[in-house]
Short mmCIF file of C-alpha atoms in Angstrom, two decimals:
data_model
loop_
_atom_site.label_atom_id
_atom_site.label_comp_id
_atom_site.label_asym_id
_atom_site.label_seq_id
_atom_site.Cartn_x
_atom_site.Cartn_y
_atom_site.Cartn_z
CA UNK P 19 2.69 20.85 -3.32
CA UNK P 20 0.04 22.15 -0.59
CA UNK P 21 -2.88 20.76 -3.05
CA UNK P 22 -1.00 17.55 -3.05
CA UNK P 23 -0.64 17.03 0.42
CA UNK P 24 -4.45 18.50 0.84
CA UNK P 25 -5.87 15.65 -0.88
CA UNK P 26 -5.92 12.76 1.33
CA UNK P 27 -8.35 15.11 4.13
CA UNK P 28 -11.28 14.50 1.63
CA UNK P 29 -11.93 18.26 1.72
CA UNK P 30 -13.41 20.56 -1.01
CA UNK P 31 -10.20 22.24 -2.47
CA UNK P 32 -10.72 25.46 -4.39
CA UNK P 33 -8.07 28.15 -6.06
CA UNK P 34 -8.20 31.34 -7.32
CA UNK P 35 -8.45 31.61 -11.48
CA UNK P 36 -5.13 33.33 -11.97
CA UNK P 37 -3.40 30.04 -11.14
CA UNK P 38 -4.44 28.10 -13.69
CA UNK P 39 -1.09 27.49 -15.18
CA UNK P 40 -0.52 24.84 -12.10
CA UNK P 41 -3.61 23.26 -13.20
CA UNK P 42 -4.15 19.38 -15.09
CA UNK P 43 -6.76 17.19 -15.78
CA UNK P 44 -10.58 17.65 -15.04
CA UNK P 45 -11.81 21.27 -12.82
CA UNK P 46 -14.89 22.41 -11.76
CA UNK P 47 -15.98 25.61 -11.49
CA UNK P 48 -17.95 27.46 -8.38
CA UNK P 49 -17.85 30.97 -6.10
CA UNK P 50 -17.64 31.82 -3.06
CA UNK P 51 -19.55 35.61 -2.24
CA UNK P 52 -19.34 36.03 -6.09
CA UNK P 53 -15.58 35.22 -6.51
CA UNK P 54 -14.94 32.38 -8.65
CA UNK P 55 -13.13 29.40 -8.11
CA UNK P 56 -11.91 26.42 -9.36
CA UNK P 57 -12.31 23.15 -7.89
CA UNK P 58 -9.59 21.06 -7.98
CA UNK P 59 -10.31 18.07 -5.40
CA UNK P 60 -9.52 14.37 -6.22
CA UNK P 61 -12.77 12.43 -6.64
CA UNK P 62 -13.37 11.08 -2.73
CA UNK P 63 -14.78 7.66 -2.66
CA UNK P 64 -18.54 7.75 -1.54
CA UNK P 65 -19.82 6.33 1.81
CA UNK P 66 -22.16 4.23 0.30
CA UNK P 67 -19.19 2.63 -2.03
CA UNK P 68 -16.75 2.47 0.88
CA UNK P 69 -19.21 0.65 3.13
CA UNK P 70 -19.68 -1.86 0.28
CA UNK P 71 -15.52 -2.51 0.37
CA UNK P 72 -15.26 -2.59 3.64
CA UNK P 73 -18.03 -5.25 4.55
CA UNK P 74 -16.21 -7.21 1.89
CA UNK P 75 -12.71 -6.73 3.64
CA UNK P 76 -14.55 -8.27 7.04
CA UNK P 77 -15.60 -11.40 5.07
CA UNK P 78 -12.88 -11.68 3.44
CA UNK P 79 -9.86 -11.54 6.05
CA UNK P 80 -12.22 -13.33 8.51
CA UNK P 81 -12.60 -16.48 6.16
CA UNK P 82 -8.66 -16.04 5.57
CA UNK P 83 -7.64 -16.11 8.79
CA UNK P 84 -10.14 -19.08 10.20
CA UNK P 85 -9.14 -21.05 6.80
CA UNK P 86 -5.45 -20.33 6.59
CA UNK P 87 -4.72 -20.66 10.35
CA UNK P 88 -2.80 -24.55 9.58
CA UNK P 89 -0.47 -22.37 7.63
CA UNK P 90 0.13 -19.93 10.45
CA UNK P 91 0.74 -22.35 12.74
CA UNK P 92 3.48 -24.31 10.16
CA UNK P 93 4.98 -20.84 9.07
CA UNK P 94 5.54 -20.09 12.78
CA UNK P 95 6.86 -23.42 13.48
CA UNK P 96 9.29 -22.80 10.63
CA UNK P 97 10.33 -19.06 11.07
CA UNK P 98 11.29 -20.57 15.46
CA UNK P 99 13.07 -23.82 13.89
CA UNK P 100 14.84 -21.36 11.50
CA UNK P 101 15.82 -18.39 13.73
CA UNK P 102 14.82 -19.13 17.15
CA UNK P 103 16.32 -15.83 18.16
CA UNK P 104 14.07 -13.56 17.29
CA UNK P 105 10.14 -12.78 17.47
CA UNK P 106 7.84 -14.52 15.09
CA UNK P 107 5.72 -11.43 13.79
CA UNK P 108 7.16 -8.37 12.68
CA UNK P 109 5.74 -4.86 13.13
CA UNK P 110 6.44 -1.59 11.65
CA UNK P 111 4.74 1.85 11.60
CA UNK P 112 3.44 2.68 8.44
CA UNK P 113 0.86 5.59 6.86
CA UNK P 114 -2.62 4.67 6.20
CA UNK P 115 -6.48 6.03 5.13
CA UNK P 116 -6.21 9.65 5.48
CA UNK P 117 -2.33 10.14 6.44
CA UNK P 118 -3.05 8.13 9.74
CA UNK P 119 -0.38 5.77 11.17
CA UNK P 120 -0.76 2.04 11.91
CA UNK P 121 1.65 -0.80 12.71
CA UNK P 122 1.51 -3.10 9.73
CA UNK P 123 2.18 -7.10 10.80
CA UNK P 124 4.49 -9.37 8.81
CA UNK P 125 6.26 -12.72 9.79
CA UNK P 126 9.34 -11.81 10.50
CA UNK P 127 11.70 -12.67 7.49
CA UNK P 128 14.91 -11.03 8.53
CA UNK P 129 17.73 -11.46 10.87
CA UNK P 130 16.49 -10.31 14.71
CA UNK P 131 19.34 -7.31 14.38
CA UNK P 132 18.41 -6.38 10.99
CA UNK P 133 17.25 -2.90 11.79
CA UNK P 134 20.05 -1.80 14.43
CA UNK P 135 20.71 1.12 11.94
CA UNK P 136 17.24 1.71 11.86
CA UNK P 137 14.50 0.79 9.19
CA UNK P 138 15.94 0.03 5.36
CA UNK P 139 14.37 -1.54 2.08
CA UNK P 140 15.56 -5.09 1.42
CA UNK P 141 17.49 -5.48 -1.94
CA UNK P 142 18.48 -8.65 -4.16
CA UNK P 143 20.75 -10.98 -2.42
CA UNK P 144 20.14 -9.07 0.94
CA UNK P 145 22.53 -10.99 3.53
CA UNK P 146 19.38 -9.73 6.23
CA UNK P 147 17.20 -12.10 4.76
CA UNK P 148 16.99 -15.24 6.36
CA UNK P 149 16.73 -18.77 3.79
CA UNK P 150 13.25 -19.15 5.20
CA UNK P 151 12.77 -15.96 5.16
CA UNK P 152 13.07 -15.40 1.56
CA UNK P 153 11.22 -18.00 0.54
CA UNK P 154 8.42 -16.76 2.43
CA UNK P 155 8.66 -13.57 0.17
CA UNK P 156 8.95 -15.49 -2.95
CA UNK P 157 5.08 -16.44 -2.36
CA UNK P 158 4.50 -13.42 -0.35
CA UNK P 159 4.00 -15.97 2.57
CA UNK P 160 5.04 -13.36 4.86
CA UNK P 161 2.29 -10.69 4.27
CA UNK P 162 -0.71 -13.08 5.62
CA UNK P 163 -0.69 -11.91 9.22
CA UNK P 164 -1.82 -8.54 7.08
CA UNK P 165 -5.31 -10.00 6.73
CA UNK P 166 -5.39 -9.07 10.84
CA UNK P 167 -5.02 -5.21 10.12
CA UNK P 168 -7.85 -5.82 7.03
CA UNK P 169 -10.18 -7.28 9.98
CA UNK P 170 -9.45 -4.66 12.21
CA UNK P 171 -9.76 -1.97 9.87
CA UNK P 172 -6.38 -0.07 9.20
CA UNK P 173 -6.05 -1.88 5.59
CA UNK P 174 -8.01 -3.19 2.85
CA UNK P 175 -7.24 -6.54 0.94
CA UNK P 176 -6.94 -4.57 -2.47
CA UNK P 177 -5.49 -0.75 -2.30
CA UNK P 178 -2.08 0.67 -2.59
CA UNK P 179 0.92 -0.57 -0.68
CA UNK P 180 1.66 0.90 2.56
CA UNK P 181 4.85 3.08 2.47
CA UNK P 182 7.31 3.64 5.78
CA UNK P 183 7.29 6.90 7.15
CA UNK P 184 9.95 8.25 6.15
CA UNK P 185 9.59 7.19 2.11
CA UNK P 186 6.01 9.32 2.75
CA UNK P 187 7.70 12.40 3.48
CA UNK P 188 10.22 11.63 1.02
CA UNK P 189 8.17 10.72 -2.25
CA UNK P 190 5.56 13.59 -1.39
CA UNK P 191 8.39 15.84 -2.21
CA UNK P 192 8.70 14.52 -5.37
CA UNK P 193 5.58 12.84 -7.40
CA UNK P 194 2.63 14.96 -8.06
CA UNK P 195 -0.61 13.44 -6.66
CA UNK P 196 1.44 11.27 -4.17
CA UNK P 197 -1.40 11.83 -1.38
CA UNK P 198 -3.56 10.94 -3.18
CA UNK P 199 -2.80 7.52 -2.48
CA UNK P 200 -4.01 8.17 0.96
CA UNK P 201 -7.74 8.31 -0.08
CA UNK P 202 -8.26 5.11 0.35
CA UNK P 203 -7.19 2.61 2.77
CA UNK P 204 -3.79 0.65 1.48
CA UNK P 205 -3.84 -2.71 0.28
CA UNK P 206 -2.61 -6.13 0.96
CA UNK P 207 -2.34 -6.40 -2.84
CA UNK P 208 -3.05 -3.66 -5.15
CA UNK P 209 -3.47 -2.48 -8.67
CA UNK P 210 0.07 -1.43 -9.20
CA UNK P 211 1.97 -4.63 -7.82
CA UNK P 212 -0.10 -6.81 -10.42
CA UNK P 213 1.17 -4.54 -13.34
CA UNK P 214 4.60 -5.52 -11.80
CA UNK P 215 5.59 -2.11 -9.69
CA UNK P 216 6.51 -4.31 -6.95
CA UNK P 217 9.37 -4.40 -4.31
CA UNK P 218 12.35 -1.91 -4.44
CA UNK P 219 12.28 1.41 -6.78
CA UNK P 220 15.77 1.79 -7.09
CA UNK P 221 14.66 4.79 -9.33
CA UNK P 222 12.28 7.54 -9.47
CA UNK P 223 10.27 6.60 -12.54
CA UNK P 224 9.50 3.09 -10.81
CA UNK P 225 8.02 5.22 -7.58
CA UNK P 226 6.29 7.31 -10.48
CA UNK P 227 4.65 4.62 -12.24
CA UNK P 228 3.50 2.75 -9.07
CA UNK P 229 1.70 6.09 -8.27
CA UNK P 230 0.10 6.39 -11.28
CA UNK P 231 -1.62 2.74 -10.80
CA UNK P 232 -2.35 3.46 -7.48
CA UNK P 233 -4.01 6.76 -8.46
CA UNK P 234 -5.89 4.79 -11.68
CA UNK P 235 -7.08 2.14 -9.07
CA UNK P 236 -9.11 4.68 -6.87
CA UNK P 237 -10.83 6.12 -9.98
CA UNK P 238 -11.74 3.04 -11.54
CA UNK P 239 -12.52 1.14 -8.61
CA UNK P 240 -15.21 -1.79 -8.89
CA UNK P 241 -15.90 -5.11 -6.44
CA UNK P 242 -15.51 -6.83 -10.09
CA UNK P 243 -11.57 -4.81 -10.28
CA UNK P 244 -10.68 -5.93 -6.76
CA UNK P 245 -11.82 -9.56 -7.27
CA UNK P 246 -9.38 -9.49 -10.72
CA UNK P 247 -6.75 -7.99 -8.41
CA UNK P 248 -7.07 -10.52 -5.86
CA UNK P 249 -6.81 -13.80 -8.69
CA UNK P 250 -4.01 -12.17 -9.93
CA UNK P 251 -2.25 -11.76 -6.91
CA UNK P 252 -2.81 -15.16 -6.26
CA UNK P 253 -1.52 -17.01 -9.52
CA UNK P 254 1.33 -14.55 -9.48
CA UNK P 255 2.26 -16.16 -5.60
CA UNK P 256 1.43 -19.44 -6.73
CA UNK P 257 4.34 -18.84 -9.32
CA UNK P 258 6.27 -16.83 -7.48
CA UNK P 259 7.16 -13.09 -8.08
CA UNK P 260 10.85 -12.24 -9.50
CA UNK P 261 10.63 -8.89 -7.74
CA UNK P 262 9.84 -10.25 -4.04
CA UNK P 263 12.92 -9.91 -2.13
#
């Protein structure tokens, strides 16, 4: 548990030889005053690679938002005609690169009091959900204003999903390699939600499997992987995804 919530500082992490036993996958070896140690840290991402993604994140959500901004403007119109109660954009605090918090943006797809009890995952059928609303998701319409946090710098347009807060603490408990998630900044789109772990994980093994792609994704990752991610993600919109609700 401590080397799993160690990972996402980017720091060497060595242990003593007589745990072992708690050990998987690839170690290196090394000492410290003549005591050896194994090296157990998750592969970091180099600067040289993450100065390549992130110059393509710039161009990227800059050319999105200066070419999508008709559909902004008609999405807006839409989510005002439809509920002209509530705000237009949605915010909500999420974790980011290196366990650090941001306020991810969204239109707003939901009823204006449809976190009184505080934050929840939608679910199939969810009476929260405005008409409009929904079909925003069905396209995943409602995650554009997300290109915004890419430009800024909190996300990337390919990494894993953010998760709220409290799911963090929560799944941390219970996946190995969970942080590890955090070595990279989290996606728009991802790895995982292409190989269908999208939406809710109504159990375990679907919160499991998502990490597993996420963790695959930041070992494998390639400007040629993202741009597959990215047509992917956009002929599975086009369609429309079964598990966007």
């Amino acid at each position: 548990r401590l080397i799993n919530d160690l990972f996402p500082l980017g720091k060497s992490i060595l242990i003593s030889p007589v745990l072992m036993h708690v050990i998987s996958g690839k170690s290196t070896f090394g000492n410290v005053s003549g005591e050896p140690l194994i090296d157990v840290s998750h592969p970091d991402i180099s600067p040289s690679t993450a100065s390549c993604k992130r110059a393509a994140d710039i161009v990227i959500s800059a050319l999105a938002l200066v070419l999508l901004t008709p559909v902004f403007i008609a999405i807006a119109a839409g989510i005002k005609i439809k509920s002209p109660d509530g705000s237009i954009l949605y915010r909500q605090e999420r974790v980011g690169f290196r366990k650090k918090h941001f306020k991810i943006i969204k239109f707003r797809t939901m009823r204006p009091d449809a976190e009184e009890n505080g934050p929840a995952l939608s679910s199939p059928d969810d009476p929260r959900i405005t008409p409009f609303g929904r079909f925003l998701r069905k396209y995943r319409l409602d995650e554009l204003p997300q290109f915004w946090n890419v430009f800024k710098g909190d996300m990337s347009v390919v990494g894993p999903r953010p998760h709220m807060l409290a799911h963090t603490e929560e799944y941390r408990q219970l996946i190995d390699q969970y942080m590890v998630r955090h070595l990279v900044k989290p996606g728009i789109t991802g790895w995982a939600q292409i190989q269908g772990f999208r939406g809710a994980t109504d159990e375990l093994w679907q919160m499991e499997r998502r990490v597993d792609n996420d963790v695959w994704y930041i070992e494998h990752w390639s400007l040629s992987l993202d741009l597959k991610i990215i047509v992917r993600t956009i002929t599975n919109a086009i369609s429309g995804e079964e598990n966007a609700y």
